[in-house]
N, CA and C of each residue as an Amber inpcrd file, in Angstrom:
protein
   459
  10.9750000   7.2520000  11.1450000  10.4450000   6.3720000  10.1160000
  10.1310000   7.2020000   8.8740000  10.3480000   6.8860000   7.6930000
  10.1040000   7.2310000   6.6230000   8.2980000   6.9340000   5.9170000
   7.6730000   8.0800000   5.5310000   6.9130000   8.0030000   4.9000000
   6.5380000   8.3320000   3.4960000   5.0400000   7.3550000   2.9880000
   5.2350000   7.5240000   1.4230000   5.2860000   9.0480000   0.9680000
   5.2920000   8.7810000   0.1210000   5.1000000  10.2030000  -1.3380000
   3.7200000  10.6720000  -1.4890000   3.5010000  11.8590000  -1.0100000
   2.2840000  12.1970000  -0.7910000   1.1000000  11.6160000  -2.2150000
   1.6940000  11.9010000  -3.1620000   0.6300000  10.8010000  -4.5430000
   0.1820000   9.8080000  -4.1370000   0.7550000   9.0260000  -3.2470000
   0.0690000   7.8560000  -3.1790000  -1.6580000   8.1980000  -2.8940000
  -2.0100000   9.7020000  -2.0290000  -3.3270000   9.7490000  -1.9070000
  -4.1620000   9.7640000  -2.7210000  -3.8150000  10.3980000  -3.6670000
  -4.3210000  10.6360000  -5.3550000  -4.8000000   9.0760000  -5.4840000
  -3.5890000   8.3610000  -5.5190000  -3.9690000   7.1940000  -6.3040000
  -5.2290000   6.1340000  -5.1440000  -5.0290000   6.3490000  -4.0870000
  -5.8720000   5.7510000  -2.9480000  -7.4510000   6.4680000  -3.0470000
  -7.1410000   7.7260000  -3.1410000  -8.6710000   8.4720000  -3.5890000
  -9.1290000   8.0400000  -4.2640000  -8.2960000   7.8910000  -5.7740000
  -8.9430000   7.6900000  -7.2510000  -9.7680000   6.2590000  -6.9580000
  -9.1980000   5.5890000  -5.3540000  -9.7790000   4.4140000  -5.5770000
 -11.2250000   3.8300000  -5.0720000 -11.3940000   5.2460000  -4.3620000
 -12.6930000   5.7680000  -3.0830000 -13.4210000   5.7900000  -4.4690000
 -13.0990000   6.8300000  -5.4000000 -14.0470000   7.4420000  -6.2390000
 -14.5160000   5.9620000  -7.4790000 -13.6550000   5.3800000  -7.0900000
 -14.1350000   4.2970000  -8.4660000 -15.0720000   3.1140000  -7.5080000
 -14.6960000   2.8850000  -5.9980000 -16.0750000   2.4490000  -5.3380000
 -17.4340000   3.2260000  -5.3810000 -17.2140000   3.9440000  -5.1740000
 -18.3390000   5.0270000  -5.1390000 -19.3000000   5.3800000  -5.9460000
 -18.4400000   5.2800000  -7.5040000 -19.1190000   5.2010000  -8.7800000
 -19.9150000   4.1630000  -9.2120000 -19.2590000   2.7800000  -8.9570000
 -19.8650000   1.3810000  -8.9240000 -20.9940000   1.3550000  -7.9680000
 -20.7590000   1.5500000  -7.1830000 -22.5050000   1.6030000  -6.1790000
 -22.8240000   2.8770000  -6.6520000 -22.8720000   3.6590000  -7.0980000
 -23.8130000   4.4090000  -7.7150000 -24.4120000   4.2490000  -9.0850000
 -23.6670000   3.7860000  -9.7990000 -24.4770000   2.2230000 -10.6740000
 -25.4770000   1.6430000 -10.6300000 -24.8230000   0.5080000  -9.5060000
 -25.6050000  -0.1470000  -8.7710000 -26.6150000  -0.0240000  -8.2490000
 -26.9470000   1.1620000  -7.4060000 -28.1140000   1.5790000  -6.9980000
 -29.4050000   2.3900000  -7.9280000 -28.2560000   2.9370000  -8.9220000
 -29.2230000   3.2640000 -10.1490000 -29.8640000   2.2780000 -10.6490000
 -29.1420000   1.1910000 -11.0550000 -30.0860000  -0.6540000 -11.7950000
 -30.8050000  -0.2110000 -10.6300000 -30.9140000  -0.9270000  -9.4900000
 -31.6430000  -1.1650000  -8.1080000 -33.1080000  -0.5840000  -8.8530000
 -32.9400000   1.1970000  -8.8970000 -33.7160000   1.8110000  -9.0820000
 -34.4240000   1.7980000 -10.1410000 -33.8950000   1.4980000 -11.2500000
 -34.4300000   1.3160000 -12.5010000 -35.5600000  -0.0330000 -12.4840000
 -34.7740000  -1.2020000 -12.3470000 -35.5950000  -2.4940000 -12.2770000
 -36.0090000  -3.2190000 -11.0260000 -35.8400000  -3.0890000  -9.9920000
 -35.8780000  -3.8560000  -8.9680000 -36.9580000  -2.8420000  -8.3840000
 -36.7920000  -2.0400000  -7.6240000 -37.4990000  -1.1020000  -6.4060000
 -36.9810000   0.9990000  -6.6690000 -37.9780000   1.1410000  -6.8350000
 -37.6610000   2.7650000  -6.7740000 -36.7380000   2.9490000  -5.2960000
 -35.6110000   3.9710000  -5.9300000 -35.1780000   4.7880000  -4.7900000
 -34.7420000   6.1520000  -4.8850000 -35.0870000   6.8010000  -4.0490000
 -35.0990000   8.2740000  -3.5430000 -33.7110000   8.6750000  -4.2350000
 -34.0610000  10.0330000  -5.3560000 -32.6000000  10.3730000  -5.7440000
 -31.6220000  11.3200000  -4.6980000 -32.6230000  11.4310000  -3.5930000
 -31.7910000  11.9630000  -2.5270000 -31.2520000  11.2290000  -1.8780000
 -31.4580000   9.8520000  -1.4690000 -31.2660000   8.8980000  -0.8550000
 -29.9390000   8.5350000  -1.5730000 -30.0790000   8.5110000  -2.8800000
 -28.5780000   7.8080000  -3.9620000 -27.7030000   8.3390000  -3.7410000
 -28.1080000   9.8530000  -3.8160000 -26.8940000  11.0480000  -3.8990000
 -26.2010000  10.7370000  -2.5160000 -27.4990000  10.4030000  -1.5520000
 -26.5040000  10.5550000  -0.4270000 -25.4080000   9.3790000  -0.1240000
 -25.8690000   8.5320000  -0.0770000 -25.3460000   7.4630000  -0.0250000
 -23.6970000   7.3080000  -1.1770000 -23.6730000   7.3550000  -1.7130000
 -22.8820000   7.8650000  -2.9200000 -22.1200000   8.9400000  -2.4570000
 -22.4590000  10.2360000  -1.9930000 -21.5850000  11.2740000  -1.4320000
 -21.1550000  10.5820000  -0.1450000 -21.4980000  10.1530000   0.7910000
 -20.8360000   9.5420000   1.8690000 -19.7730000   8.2450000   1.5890000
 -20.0780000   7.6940000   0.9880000 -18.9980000   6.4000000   0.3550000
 -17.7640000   7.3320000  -0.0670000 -18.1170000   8.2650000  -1.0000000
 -16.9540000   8.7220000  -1.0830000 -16.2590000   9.8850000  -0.0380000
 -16.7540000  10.3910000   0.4110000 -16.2070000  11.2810000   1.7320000
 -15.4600000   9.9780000   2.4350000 -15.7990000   9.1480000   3.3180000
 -15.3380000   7.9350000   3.5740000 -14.1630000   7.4120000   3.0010000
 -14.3930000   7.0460000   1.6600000 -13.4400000   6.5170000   0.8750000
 -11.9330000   7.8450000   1.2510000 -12.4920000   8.6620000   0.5570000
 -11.4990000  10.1430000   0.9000000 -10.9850000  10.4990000   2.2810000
 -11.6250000  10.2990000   3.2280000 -10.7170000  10.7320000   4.5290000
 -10.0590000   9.4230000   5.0490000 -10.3660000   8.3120000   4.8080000
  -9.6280000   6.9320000   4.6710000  -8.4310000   6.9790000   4.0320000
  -8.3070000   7.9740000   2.5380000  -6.7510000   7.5880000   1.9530000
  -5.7750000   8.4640000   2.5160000  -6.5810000   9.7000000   3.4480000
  -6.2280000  10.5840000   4.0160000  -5.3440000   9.9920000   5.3270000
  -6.0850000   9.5950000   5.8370000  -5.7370000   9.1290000   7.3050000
  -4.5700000   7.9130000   7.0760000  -5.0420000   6.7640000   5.7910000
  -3.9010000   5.7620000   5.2690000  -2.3130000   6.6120000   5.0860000
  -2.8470000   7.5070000   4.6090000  -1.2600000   8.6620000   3.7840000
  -0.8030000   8.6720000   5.5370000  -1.2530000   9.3960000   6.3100000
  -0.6840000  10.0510000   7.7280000  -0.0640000   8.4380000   8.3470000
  -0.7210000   7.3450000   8.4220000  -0.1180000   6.4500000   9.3510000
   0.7930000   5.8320000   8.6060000   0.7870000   5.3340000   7.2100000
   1.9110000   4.4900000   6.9390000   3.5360000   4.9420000   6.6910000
   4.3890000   4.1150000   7.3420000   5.6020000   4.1790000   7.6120000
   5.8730000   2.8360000   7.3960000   8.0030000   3.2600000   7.3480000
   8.6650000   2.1880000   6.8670000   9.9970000   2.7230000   7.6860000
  10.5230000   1.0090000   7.7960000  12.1030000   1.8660000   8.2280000
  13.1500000   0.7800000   8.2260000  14.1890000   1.1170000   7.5460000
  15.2950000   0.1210000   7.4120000  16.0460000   0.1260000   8.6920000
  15.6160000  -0.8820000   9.8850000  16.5350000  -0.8690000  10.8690000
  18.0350000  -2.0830000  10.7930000  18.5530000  -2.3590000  11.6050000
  19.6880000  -3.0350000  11.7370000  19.5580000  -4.4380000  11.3880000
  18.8470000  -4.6880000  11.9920000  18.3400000  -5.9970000  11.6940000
  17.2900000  -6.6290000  11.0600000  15.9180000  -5.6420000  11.0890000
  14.6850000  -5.5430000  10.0070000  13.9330000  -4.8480000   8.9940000
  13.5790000  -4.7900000   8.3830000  12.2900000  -4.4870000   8.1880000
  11.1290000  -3.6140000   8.8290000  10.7530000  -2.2260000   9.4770000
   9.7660000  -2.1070000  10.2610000   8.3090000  -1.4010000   8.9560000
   7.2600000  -2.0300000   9.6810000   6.4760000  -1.1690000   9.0850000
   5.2660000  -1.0590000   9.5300000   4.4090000   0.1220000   9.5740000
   3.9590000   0.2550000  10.4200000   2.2500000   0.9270000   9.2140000
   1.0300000   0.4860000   9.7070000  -0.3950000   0.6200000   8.7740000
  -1.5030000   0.5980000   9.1730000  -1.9930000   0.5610000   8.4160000
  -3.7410000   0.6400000   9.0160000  -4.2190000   1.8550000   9.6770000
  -5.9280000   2.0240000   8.9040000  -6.4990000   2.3220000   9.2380000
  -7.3210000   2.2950000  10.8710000  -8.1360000   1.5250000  10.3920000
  -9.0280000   0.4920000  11.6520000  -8.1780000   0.0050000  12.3840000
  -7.5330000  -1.0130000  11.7860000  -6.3880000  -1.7790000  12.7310000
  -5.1160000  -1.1480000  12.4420000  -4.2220000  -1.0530000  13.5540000
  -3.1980000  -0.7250000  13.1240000  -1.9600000  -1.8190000  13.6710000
  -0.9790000  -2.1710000  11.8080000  -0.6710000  -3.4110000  11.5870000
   0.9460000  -3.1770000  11.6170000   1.8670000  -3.1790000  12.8080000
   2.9340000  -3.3270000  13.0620000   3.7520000  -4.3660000  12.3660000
   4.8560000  -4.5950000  11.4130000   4.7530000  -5.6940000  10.5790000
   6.7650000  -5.6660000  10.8240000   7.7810000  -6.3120000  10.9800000
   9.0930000  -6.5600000  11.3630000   9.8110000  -7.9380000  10.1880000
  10.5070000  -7.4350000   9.3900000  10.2290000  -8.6800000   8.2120000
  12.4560000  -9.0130000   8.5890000  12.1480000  -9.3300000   9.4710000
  14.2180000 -10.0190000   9.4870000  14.2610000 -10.0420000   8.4130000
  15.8790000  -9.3920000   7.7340000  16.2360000  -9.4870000   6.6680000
  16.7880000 -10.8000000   6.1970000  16.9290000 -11.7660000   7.5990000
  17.3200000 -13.0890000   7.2040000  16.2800000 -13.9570000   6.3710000
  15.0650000 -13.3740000   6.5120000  13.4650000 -14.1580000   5.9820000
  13.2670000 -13.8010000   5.1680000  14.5940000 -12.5180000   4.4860000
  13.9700000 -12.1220000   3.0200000  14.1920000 -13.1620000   1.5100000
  13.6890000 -13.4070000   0.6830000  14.2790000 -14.1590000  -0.4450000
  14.1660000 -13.7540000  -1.2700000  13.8120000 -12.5890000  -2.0030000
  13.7430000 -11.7090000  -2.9660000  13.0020000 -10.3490000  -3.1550000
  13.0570000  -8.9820000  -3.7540000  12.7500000  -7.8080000  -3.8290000
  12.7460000  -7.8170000  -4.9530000  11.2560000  -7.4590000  -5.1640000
  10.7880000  -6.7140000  -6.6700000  10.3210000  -4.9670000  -6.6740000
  10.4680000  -4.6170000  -7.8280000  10.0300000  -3.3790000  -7.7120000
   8.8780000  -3.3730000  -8.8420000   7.4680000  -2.7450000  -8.5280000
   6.3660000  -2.7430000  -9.0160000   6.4330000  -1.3720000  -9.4930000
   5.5830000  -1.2750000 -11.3750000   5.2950000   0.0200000 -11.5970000
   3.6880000  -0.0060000 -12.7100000   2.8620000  -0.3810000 -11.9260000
   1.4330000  -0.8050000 -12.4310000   1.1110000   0.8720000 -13.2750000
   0.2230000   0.5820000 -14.2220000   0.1610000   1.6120000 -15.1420000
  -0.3730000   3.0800000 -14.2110000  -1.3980000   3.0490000 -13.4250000
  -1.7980000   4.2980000 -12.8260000  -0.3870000   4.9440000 -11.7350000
   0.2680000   4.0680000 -11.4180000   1.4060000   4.2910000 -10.2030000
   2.3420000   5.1110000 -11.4550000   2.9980000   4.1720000 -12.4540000
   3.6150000   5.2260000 -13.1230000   2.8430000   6.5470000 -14.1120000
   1.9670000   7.1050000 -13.8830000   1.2160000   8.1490000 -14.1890000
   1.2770000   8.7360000 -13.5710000   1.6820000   8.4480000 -12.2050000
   1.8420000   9.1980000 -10.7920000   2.8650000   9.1280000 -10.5890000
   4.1750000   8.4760000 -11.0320000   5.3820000   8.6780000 -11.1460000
   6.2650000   8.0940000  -9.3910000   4.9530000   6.8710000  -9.8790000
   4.7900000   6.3810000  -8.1180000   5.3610000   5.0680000  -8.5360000
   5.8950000   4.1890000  -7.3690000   6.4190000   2.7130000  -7.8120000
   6.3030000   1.7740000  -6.5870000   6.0860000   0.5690000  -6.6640000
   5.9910000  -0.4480000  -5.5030000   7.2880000  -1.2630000  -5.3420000
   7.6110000  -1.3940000  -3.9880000   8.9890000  -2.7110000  -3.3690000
   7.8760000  -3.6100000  -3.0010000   8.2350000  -4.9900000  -3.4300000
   7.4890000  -6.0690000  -2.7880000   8.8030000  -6.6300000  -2.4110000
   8.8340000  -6.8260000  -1.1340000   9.7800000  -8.0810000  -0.1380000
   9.2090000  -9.6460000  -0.2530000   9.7120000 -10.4940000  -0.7610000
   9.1610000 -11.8520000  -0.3440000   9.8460000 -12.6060000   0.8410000
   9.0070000 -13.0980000   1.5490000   9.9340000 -13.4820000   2.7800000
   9.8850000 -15.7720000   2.6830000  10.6520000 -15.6700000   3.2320000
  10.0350000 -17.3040000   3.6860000   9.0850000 -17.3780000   4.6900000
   8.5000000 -18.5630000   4.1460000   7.3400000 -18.8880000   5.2610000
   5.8780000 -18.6320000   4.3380000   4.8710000 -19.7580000   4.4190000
   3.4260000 -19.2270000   3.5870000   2.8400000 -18.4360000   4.0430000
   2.3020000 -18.2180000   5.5220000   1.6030000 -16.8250000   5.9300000
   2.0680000 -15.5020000   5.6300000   1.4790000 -15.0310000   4.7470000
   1.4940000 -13.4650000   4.1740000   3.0080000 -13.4330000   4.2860000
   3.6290000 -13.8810000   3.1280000   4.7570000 -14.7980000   2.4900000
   5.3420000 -13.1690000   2.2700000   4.2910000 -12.1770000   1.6500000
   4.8650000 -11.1320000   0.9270000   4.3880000  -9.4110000   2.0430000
   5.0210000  -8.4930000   1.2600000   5.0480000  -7.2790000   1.9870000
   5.5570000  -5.9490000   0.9450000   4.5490000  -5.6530000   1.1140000
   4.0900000  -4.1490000  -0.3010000   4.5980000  -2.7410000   0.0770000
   5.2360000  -2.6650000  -0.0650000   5.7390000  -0.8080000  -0.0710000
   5.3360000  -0.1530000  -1.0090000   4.0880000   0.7360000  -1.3420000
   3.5490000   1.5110000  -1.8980000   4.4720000   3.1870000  -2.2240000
   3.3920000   3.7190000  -3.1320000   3.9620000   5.0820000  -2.7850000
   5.1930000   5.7650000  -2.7050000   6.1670000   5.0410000  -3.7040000
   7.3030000   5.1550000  -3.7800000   8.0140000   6.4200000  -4.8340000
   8.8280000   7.2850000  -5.1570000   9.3890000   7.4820000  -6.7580000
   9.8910000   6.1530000  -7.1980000  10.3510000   5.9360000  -7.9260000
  11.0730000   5.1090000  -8.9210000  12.3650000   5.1830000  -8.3340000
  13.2560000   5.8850000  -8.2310000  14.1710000   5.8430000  -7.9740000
  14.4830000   5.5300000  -5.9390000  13.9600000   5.9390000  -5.7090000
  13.3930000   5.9480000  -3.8190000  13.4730000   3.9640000  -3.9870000
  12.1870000   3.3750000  -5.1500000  11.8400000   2.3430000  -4.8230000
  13.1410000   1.2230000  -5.2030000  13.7580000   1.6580000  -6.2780000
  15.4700000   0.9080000  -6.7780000  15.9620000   0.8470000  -5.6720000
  16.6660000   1.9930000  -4.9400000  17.0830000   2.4530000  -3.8400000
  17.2920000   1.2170000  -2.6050000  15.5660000   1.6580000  -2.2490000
  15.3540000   0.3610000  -1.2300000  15.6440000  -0.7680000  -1.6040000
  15.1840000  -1.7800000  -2.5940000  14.9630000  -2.3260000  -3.8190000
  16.6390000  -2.9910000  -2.8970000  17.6980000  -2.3220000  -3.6160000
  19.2460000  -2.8460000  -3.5450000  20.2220000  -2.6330000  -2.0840000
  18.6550000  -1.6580000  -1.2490000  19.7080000  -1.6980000   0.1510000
  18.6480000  -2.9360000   0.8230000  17.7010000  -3.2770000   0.3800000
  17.3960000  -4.6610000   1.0450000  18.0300000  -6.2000000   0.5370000
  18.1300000  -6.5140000  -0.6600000  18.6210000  -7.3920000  -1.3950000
  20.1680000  -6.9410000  -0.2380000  21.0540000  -5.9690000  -0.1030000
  22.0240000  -6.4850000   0.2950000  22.3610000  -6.7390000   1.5970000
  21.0040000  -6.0410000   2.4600000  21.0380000  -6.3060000   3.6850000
  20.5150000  -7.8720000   4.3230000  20.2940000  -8.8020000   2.8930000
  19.2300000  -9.7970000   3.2540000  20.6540000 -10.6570000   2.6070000
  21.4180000 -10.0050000   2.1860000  22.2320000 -11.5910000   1.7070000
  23.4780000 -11.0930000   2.9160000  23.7740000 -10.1130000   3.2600000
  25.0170000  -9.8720000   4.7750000  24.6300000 -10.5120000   5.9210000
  22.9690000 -10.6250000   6.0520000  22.0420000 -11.5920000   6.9490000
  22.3800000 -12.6310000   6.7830000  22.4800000 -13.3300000   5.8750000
  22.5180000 -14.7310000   5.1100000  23.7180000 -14.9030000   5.8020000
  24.8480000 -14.2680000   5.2320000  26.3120000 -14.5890000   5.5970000
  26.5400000 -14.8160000   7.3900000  25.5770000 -13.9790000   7.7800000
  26.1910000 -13.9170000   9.3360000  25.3610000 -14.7640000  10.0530000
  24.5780000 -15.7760000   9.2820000  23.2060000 -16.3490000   9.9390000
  24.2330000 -17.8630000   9.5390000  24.9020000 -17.6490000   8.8850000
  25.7700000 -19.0970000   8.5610000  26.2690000 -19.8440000   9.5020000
  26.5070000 -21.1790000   9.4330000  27.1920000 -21.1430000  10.4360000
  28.8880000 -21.8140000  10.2830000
């Protein structure tokens, strides 16, 4: 199975650190107007969110995988839970490729698969290059319309 581009942690960290910052905010107001609290207590709390946050994008980077098999889609996630996901290329109906402003700073890019069907209709491939994400991008689009053809009847 293929895994992301190690940046993606960067960008998963950067995202620990921007929770982390917000409740440390937060707990500053707390402290200011509501109820005194211990600046050891903040710090800590605040340093653990983000340690947390950080060995979370850590551990996210090590489990997620992808893999273009014969017939699907595999992909494989999670932290806490871990979310085995098989998308038939016959259920696909379109592939986009995502490049949100921090991803291309990171020179990082997203495949979104849309499948049929309303339950979690869609499916995110993170952590991509640009070119990696085209790539997939046009070997799924053609593996989803050779599906089509052989699903005919």
């Amino acid at each position: 199975m293929e895994s992301l581009n190690p940046r993606i942690r960067l960008l998963w960290i950067a995202q620990g650190v921007l929770v982390a910052a917000v409740l440390g905010v937060v707990l500053a107001a707390v402290d200011q107007w509501v109820r005194p609290v211990p600046t050891a207590a903040l710090g800590a709390v605040v340093a653990l969110v983000l340690a947390a946050g950080t060995l979370y994008a850590i551990r996210l980077y090590q489990i997620w995988q992808f893999e273009l098999q014969d017939d699907a889609l595999y992909l494989e996630r999670g932290v806490v839970t871990l979310v085995e996901t098989a998308v038939p290329f016959v259920r696909v109906q379109h592939v986009d490729t995502q490049f949100g402003p921090i991803e291309r700073a990171l020179g990082l890019s997203s495949v979104v698969v849309y499948t049929a069907g309303s339950r979690n209709a869609d499916v995110r491939i993170p952590g991509l290059t640009p070119d990696r994400a085209r790539e997939l991008q046009d070997a799924l689009r053609d593996l989803a319309i050779e599906s089509e053809a052989d699903d005919a009847v």
